[in-house]
Amino acid sequence: MNLKFYIKTYGCQMNERDSESIASALIDAGFEMTLIEIEADILLFNTCSVREQAERKAVGKIGIVKKLKRKRPELIIGVFGCMAQSRKDELLIELPHLDFVVGTDKLYTIVDIVKEEIAGRRKIVMADVDSSVASLETMNGHIINSDVSNKDSIIASISLMRGCNRFCTYCIVPYVRGREKSREPSSILNEAEQLVARGIKEIMLLGQNVGAFGLDGRLRPDGDESPFADLLEELNKIEGLERIRFISPHPACFNDKLIQAVAALSKVCNNIHLPLQSGSNRILKAMHRGYTAEEYLSIVERLKALAPGVTFSTDIIVGFPGETDEDFNATRKVFNIVGFDNAFIFKYSPRRGTEAVELGDTVPIEDKEKRNHALLRDLKQITSGHNHAMLNKKVKILVEGVSKRNKNRWFGRTTSNNTVVFTPSPSILVGDVVELFIENTTSATLFGRLLN
Ligand code: 5AD
Ligand code: SF4
């Protein structure tokens, strides 16, 4: 009987994609995936370090599974990802029931490590930095022919690159994911073509800073070059592919060439996730973000002018060391000028080894909470205004499947990333693009009637 493995993933979509690759590699090696934790012979945790809370959650969970190991000593438990990279051997001391710890550059070794653990138990820590392209490429291409992702899904992700060179002062990513490395465009195009041949209609391109794709480690493009825009142009030519999305572009790399590509390429979606972090120039400088609020707004304005209907989402950090009410009001102002459709708001969390740690954690938690709530209230108001404005309009959606709330209804998203719920007709299939008339809205969802 095949040994079963279970993977729990914390953190971002890049981690989700890594978990898919590892799961596929394990399946190709003869293991079986289970979604039921207690059924597993091998428990794997893909961890995140971006905020303290993410680490705490994973450590708490791994602590709990100690009980399972007491009952079944043959159980193999491994940790990989960003927290594994940052804490290495330390994790074996804190969580002595762990069998192995694998860092971000060594994910491709996991199948061999699992086999080694089965053959003869020993504690393994594999977390050295490996900047070879091989370490990047072996992580990809495993998704095809596997049982990992939902077979009916029409959406898949592709990792374009790993690491980050920007060293924003609050961020641990450059320390745990290492220097930026881009994959070869030909390998990405090949992966995309294989996914489309398998029925994928929408591709999400992933990277810490996708705008730096192909820049060989430079912080911003020279003049009007944009290898990322060139890649979008090539992907746009793939027949059968309907939509291309990407996260996240850093504003410093969002030049005119990229703006024009987003506007001109028919498959590139009209929704841009553009991390703002702060709207105060003083704080942006202390964060080493490399742009001003005015420069950020100028990208948004140019996109709005060239790509009518474009919507924006963002990441914001509240309570960065030294953030005053005045700084926060500047953030709030930019937030409302852009009119974000979605925002991920984070309370500043000091990360060891980063530059900002030296500044202390000066903003009281109550102020962080207050600022967080103020932005969430603004967001709700903005989105319900946007949704209300969609009433009685026609929209096109890519059909994604059955609505989670009501099994008689289906849902899909517009290219601007609005979710629309509708009652399907018998001929409609997942993956179809259909036209709907918006009849009703709530602050979060649009309800449409089928037109074709
Ligand atoms: N504290 C709070 N939020 C952070 N982020 C990154 N580092 C920190 C930190 N130390 C947020 C940023 C980033 C998102 C992925 O996580 O907003 O865009
Ligand atoms: Fe972190 Fe800044 Fe790199 Fe994003 S761009 S991963 S916030 S260092």
Coordinates of C-alpha atoms and ligand atoms in Angstrom, one line a residue, residues 164 166-168 170-171 173-174 208 250 289, ligand 2:
C164 CA 13.6 39.5 -3.9
R166 CA 14.6 45.1 -2.9
F167 CA 15.1 44.9 0.9
C168 CA 12.2 46.9 2.1
Y170 CA 10.3 45.7 7.3
C171 CA 10.5 42.6 5.1
V173 CA 11.5 37.9 2.3
P174 CA 15.0 38.8 0.8
Q208 CA 7.7 38.7 -5.2
H250 CA 6.3 46.6 -7.4
R289 CA 10.1 51.5 -1.1
Ligands
SF4_2 FE1 9.5 42.3 0.7 FE2 9.7 44.6 -0.5 FE3 10.6 42.4 -1.7 FE4 8.0 42.8 -1.5 S1 9.4 44.1 -2.7 S2 9.1 40.9 -1.0 S3 7.9 43.9 0.5 S4 11.4 43.3 0.2

